[in-house]
Short mmCIF file of C-alpha atoms in Angstrom, two decimals:
data_model
loop_
_atom_site.label_atom_id
_atom_site.label_comp_id
_atom_site.label_asym_id
_atom_site.label_seq_id
_atom_site.Cartn_x
_atom_site.Cartn_y
_atom_site.Cartn_z
CA UNK A 81 -74.14 -68.69 -27.61
CA UNK A 82 -73.32 -67.21 -30.99
CA UNK A 83 -72.28 -63.57 -31.45
CA UNK A 84 -75.64 -62.88 -33.10
CA UNK A 85 -77.53 -64.38 -30.15
CA UNK A 86 -75.39 -62.39 -27.70
CA UNK A 87 -76.05 -59.11 -29.51
CA UNK A 88 -79.79 -59.90 -29.48
CA UNK A 89 -79.56 -60.47 -25.73
CA UNK A 90 -77.80 -57.11 -25.29
CA UNK A 91 -80.40 -55.29 -27.37
CA UNK A 92 -83.30 -56.91 -25.54
CA UNK A 93 -81.92 -55.82 -22.15
CA UNK A 94 -81.25 -52.30 -23.44
CA UNK A 95 -84.76 -51.99 -24.87
CA UNK A 96 -86.29 -53.09 -21.57
CA UNK A 97 -84.26 -50.54 -19.57
CA UNK A 98 -85.03 -47.73 -22.02
CA UNK A 99 -88.74 -48.47 -21.67
CA UNK A 100 -88.60 -47.99 -17.89
CA UNK A 101 -87.26 -44.42 -17.98
CA UNK A 102 -87.28 -41.89 -20.80
CA UNK A 103 -84.15 -40.05 -19.66
CA UNK A 104 -81.07 -40.70 -21.77
CA UNK A 105 -78.02 -40.58 -19.47
CA UNK A 106 -74.55 -40.44 -20.98
CA UNK A 107 -72.80 -41.13 -17.66
CA UNK A 108 -72.79 -44.49 -15.86
CA UNK A 109 -71.42 -45.52 -12.46
CA UNK A 110 -70.58 -49.02 -11.22
CA UNK A 111 -70.67 -49.31 -7.43
CA UNK A 112 -68.53 -52.03 -5.88
CA UNK A 113 -68.54 -53.86 -2.54
CA UNK A 114 -69.98 -51.71 0.24
CA UNK A 115 -70.20 -48.66 -2.02
CA UNK A 116 -73.88 -48.79 -2.87
CA UNK A 117 -74.53 -45.85 -0.53
CA UNK A 118 -73.97 -43.45 -3.44
CA UNK A 119 -77.19 -44.76 -4.94
CA UNK A 120 -79.09 -43.18 -2.03
CA UNK A 121 -77.93 -39.73 -3.24
CA UNK A 122 -79.41 -40.18 -6.71
CA UNK A 123 -82.48 -37.94 -7.07
CA UNK A 124 -85.75 -38.86 -8.81
CA UNK A 125 -84.63 -42.47 -9.19
CA UNK A 126 -86.12 -45.19 -11.30
CA UNK A 127 -84.99 -48.43 -9.63
CA UNK A 128 -84.84 -51.56 -11.76
CA UNK A 129 -83.90 -54.83 -10.01
CA UNK A 130 -81.47 -56.91 -12.07
CA UNK A 131 -83.93 -59.78 -11.74
CA UNK A 132 -86.40 -57.80 -13.89
CA UNK A 133 -83.98 -57.16 -16.76
CA UNK A 134 -84.09 -59.84 -19.49
CA UNK A 135 -80.86 -61.83 -19.64
CA UNK A 136 -79.16 -59.98 -16.77
CA UNK A 137 -77.14 -62.07 -14.29
CA UNK A 138 -77.86 -61.78 -10.56
CA UNK A 139 -75.33 -60.36 -8.13
CA UNK A 140 -74.44 -62.71 -5.28
CA UNK A 141 -71.41 -60.89 -3.81
CA UNK A 142 -71.39 -59.41 -0.31
CA UNK A 143 -72.44 -55.75 -0.33
CA UNK A 144 -74.03 -55.80 -3.81
CA UNK A 145 -77.75 -54.97 -3.78
CA UNK A 146 -78.45 -55.83 -7.41
CA UNK A 147 -80.29 -52.78 -8.73
CA UNK A 148 -79.89 -50.59 -11.78
CA UNK A 149 -80.85 -46.98 -11.05
CA UNK A 150 -81.54 -44.12 -13.46
CA UNK A 151 -81.77 -40.65 -11.92
CA UNK A 152 -80.04 -37.34 -11.29
CA UNK A 153 -76.66 -36.77 -9.64
CA UNK A 154 -74.58 -33.60 -9.77
CA UNK A 155 -77.23 -32.03 -11.99
CA UNK A 156 -76.85 -34.71 -14.67
CA UNK A 157 -78.81 -37.79 -15.65
CA UNK A 158 -76.90 -40.91 -14.63
CA UNK A 159 -77.24 -44.66 -14.77
CA UNK A 160 -75.87 -46.50 -11.73
CA UNK A 161 -75.25 -50.18 -11.09
CA UNK A 162 -75.73 -50.95 -7.42
CA UNK A 163 -73.56 -54.05 -7.50
CA UNK A 164 -71.70 -55.85 -10.28
CA UNK A 165 -70.98 -59.37 -11.52
CA UNK A 166 -67.77 -61.31 -10.98
CA UNK A 167 -66.03 -64.16 -12.74
CA UNK A 168 -65.71 -65.97 -9.39
CA UNK A 169 -69.51 -66.14 -9.09
CA UNK A 170 -69.44 -68.63 -11.96
CA UNK A 171 -70.36 -66.24 -14.74
CA UNK A 172 -68.35 -66.24 -17.94
CA UNK A 173 -66.83 -62.98 -19.11
CA UNK A 174 -69.60 -62.32 -21.62
CA UNK A 175 -72.05 -62.30 -18.69
CA UNK A 176 -69.75 -60.29 -16.41
CA UNK A 177 -69.48 -57.55 -19.03
CA UNK A 178 -73.01 -57.69 -20.42
CA UNK A 179 -73.95 -54.42 -18.61
CA UNK A 180 -71.21 -52.46 -20.39
CA UNK A 181 -72.48 -53.66 -23.77
CA UNK A 182 -76.00 -52.66 -22.73
CA UNK A 183 -74.72 -49.26 -21.59
CA UNK A 184 -73.15 -48.72 -24.99
CA UNK A 185 -76.46 -49.41 -26.74
CA UNK A 186 -78.18 -47.00 -24.32
CA UNK A 187 -75.76 -44.22 -25.30
CA UNK A 188 -73.40 -44.12 -22.31
CA UNK A 189 -70.26 -42.13 -23.13
CA UNK A 190 -68.47 -41.97 -19.76
CA UNK A 191 -68.14 -44.78 -17.21
CA UNK A 192 -67.06 -44.32 -13.60
CA UNK A 193 -66.03 -47.56 -11.89
CA UNK A 194 -65.41 -48.15 -8.19
CA UNK A 195 -64.26 -51.08 -6.13
CA UNK A 196 -63.00 -52.20 -2.75
CA UNK A 197 -59.34 -53.18 -3.00
CA UNK A 198 -56.43 -54.38 -0.92
CA UNK A 199 -53.57 -51.94 -0.58
CA UNK A 200 -50.36 -53.40 -2.04
CA UNK A 201 -48.55 -50.07 -1.73
CA UNK A 202 -47.08 -49.82 1.79
CA UNK A 203 -47.73 -46.06 1.85
CA UNK A 204 -51.51 -46.61 1.58
CA UNK A 205 -53.85 -46.68 4.58
CA UNK A 206 -57.27 -48.25 5.10
CA UNK A 207 -59.91 -45.82 3.85
CA UNK A 208 -57.71 -44.17 1.21
CA UNK A 209 -59.24 -43.46 -2.19
CA UNK A 210 -56.96 -44.42 -5.09
CA UNK A 211 -57.53 -42.97 -8.54
CA UNK A 212 -56.77 -45.81 -10.96
CA UNK A 213 -54.16 -44.80 -13.53
CA UNK A 214 -53.60 -48.21 -15.12
CA UNK A 215 -54.18 -51.89 -14.47
CA UNK A 216 -52.56 -55.32 -14.68
CA UNK A 217 -54.89 -58.12 -15.77
CA UNK A 218 -54.64 -61.60 -14.25
CA UNK A 219 -58.19 -62.54 -15.27
CA UNK A 220 -59.50 -63.92 -18.59
CA UNK A 221 -59.78 -61.24 -21.24
CA UNK A 222 -63.47 -60.58 -22.03
CA UNK A 223 -62.70 -59.89 -25.70
CA UNK A 224 -61.52 -63.44 -26.42
CA UNK A 225 -63.75 -65.01 -29.07
CA UNK A 226 -65.47 -63.58 -32.13
CA UNK A 227 -65.11 -59.79 -32.23
CA UNK A 228 -68.34 -57.83 -31.90
CA UNK A 229 -67.61 -55.47 -34.79
CA UNK A 230 -70.73 -53.44 -34.01
CA UNK A 231 -69.07 -52.26 -30.79
CA UNK A 232 -65.38 -51.92 -31.53
CA UNK A 233 -62.24 -53.18 -33.30
CA UNK A 234 -60.62 -56.60 -33.00
CA UNK A 235 -57.51 -55.13 -31.35
CA UNK A 236 -58.54 -52.11 -29.24
CA UNK A 237 -55.82 -49.79 -27.97
CA UNK A 238 -55.28 -49.87 -24.20
CA UNK A 239 -52.54 -47.26 -23.89
CA UNK A 240 -54.82 -45.11 -21.73
CA UNK A 241 -57.57 -47.34 -20.33
CA UNK A 242 -58.37 -44.71 -17.67
CA UNK A 243 -58.93 -41.32 -19.25
CA UNK A 244 -56.17 -38.93 -18.11
CA UNK A 245 -58.39 -35.85 -18.37
CA UNK A 246 -61.13 -37.40 -16.24
CA UNK A 247 -58.55 -38.61 -13.71
CA UNK A 248 -56.95 -35.15 -13.53
CA UNK A 249 -60.37 -33.55 -13.06
CA UNK A 250 -61.18 -36.05 -10.30
CA UNK A 251 -57.92 -35.13 -8.56
CA UNK A 252 -58.79 -31.43 -8.75
CA UNK A 253 -62.28 -32.09 -7.40
CA UNK A 254 -60.82 -34.08 -4.52
CA UNK A 255 -58.46 -31.22 -3.71
CA UNK A 256 -61.33 -28.71 -3.70
CA UNK A 257 -63.32 -30.99 -1.38
CA UNK A 258 -60.37 -31.58 0.94
CA UNK A 259 -60.36 -35.30 0.17
CA UNK A 260 -56.96 -36.99 0.11
CA UNK A 261 -56.48 -39.27 -2.88
CA UNK A 262 -53.74 -41.66 -3.92
CA UNK A 263 -52.99 -42.69 -7.49
CA UNK A 264 -51.81 -46.05 -8.73
CA UNK A 265 -52.11 -49.31 -10.63
CA UNK A 266 -54.91 -51.79 -9.94
CA UNK A 267 -54.25 -55.53 -10.24
CA UNK A 268 -57.16 -57.88 -10.90
CA UNK A 269 -57.22 -61.58 -10.01
CA UNK A 270 -60.09 -64.01 -10.39
CA UNK A 271 -60.67 -64.84 -6.71
CA UNK A 272 -62.66 -65.94 -4.84
CA UNK A 273 -59.96 -66.79 -2.30
CA UNK A 274 -57.84 -63.92 -1.06
CA UNK A 275 -54.21 -63.92 -2.13
CA UNK A 276 -51.36 -65.54 -0.21
CA UNK A 277 -48.64 -63.32 1.28
CA UNK A 278 -46.20 -64.52 -1.41
CA UNK A 279 -48.66 -63.64 -4.16
CA UNK A 280 -49.21 -60.18 -2.68
CA UNK A 281 -45.48 -59.52 -2.54
CA UNK A 282 -45.22 -60.60 -6.18
CA UNK A 283 -48.04 -58.32 -7.31
CA UNK A 284 -46.48 -55.40 -5.48
CA UNK A 285 -43.08 -56.02 -7.05
CA UNK A 286 -44.47 -56.03 -10.60
CA UNK A 287 -46.01 -52.59 -10.16
CA UNK A 288 -49.36 -53.07 -8.45
CA UNK A 289 -50.62 -50.58 -5.87
CA UNK A 290 -54.02 -52.14 -5.16
CA UNK A 291 -55.60 -55.53 -5.83
CA UNK A 292 -59.12 -56.83 -6.29
CA UNK A 293 -61.40 -59.21 -8.17
CA UNK A 294 -63.37 -56.94 -10.49
CA UNK A 295 -63.39 -53.80 -12.64
CA UNK A 296 -60.76 -54.62 -15.28
CA UNK A 297 -63.02 -56.78 -17.51
CA UNK A 298 -65.63 -53.99 -17.38
CA UNK A 299 -63.02 -51.38 -18.31
CA UNK A 300 -61.70 -53.46 -21.22
CA UNK A 301 -65.19 -53.84 -22.67
CA UNK A 302 -66.08 -50.19 -22.03
CA UNK A 303 -62.95 -49.12 -23.88
CA UNK A 304 -63.79 -51.55 -26.68
CA UNK A 305 -67.13 -49.72 -26.93
CA UNK A 306 -65.41 -46.33 -27.04
CA UNK A 307 -66.37 -45.09 -23.56
CA UNK A 308 -64.13 -42.82 -21.49
CA UNK A 309 -63.39 -44.44 -18.13
CA UNK A 310 -62.43 -43.14 -14.70
CA UNK A 311 -61.83 -45.48 -11.76
CA UNK A 312 -61.54 -45.27 -7.97
CA UNK A 313 -60.45 -47.99 -5.56
CA UNK A 314 -61.29 -47.74 -1.87
CA UNK A 315 -58.41 -49.28 0.08
CA UNK A 316 -60.18 -51.56 2.54
CA UNK A 317 -57.31 -53.65 3.90
CA UNK A 318 -53.54 -53.71 3.95
CA UNK A 319 -52.30 -56.35 1.50
CA UNK A 320 -48.56 -55.78 1.35
CA UNK A 321 -47.73 -59.47 1.86
CA UNK A 322 -46.25 -58.90 5.30
CA UNK A 323 -49.19 -59.61 7.62
CA UNK A 324 -49.00 -59.00 11.35
CA UNK A 325 -49.32 -62.04 13.58
CA UNK A 326 -52.89 -63.28 13.79
CA UNK A 327 -54.12 -61.21 10.84
CA UNK A 328 -56.67 -62.70 8.44
CA UNK A 329 -58.45 -61.11 5.46
CA UNK A 330 -62.15 -60.87 6.32
CA UNK A 331 -64.75 -60.12 3.65
CA UNK A 332 -67.22 -58.60 6.11
CA UNK A 333 -64.57 -56.22 7.43
CA UNK A 334 -63.68 -55.18 3.88
CA UNK A 335 -67.32 -54.23 3.19
CA UNK A 336 -67.42 -52.25 6.45
CA UNK A 337 -64.26 -50.36 5.48
CA UNK A 338 -65.71 -49.57 2.06
CA UNK A 339 -68.93 -48.35 3.65
CA UNK A 340 -66.94 -46.02 5.92
CA UNK A 341 -65.32 -44.41 2.86
CA UNK A 342 -68.48 -44.30 0.76
CA UNK A 343 -69.43 -40.74 1.75
CA UNK A 344 -66.13 -39.35 0.47
CA UNK A 345 -66.38 -41.31 -2.75
CA UNK A 346 -69.96 -40.11 -3.21
CA UNK A 347 -68.90 -36.49 -2.72
CA UNK A 348 -66.06 -36.93 -5.21
CA UNK A 349 -68.22 -38.55 -7.90
CA UNK A 350 -70.98 -35.97 -7.42
CA UNK A 351 -68.58 -33.05 -7.79
CA UNK A 352 -66.87 -34.63 -10.77
CA UNK A 353 -70.17 -35.23 -12.56
CA UNK A 354 -71.28 -31.67 -11.82
CA UNK A 355 -68.16 -30.33 -13.56
CA UNK A 356 -68.60 -32.37 -16.75
#
């Protein structure tokens, strides 16, 4: 697909979404594995299945419902993705990050991303919320190929991929709500297999605090489009690389752990949006 064809695809999807709801949200939320519960708190929702949106991929991952929702949260109009797309599903990076391009055309200025992640940091516990301060990318870069000059520069700066002011505000909101939060660096790998103990020890030693299979491509493209980004990982399993005897990483258990933390994440996002 040429750059011109890709931009046409983006604009077609954006036009379809805009025709379904006349609100013009400037805030978007991406809900990861098991975290779709936040969508139930969105008031006056317009629910658009991904299957209805021209050119949109379909989400096949566990715990991803596959809806785009426009409504009200924290007194603001928001756009929420109830499930995302992953490289491991067989999509190329232009497909994985298509929603962020569409968001840009729709006028989104701030993007909140969430995911379920393994805890590389030995001080983390299952159920912790980690505010993402930075990331390490072990997945293909979604900006490889012809630059889409309409959206951003050839070489976008990534000094602060996660907006420090939004992250600080999120930390203050968490404190007011009595929600404990960690802060750290998120490592992305392609998946779909979970990492070996040796790989996990390596990722921890190079500075990772949490690890997963999503989010970073979305953040790179969102930053390319000029959006401010804030990210939260829900620590759903202990991934320090020193497993106890008999331990295995179970995808169903990870979704259950994310679901158990979803209420706290929902409260945090709602309060943060209310303060913007």
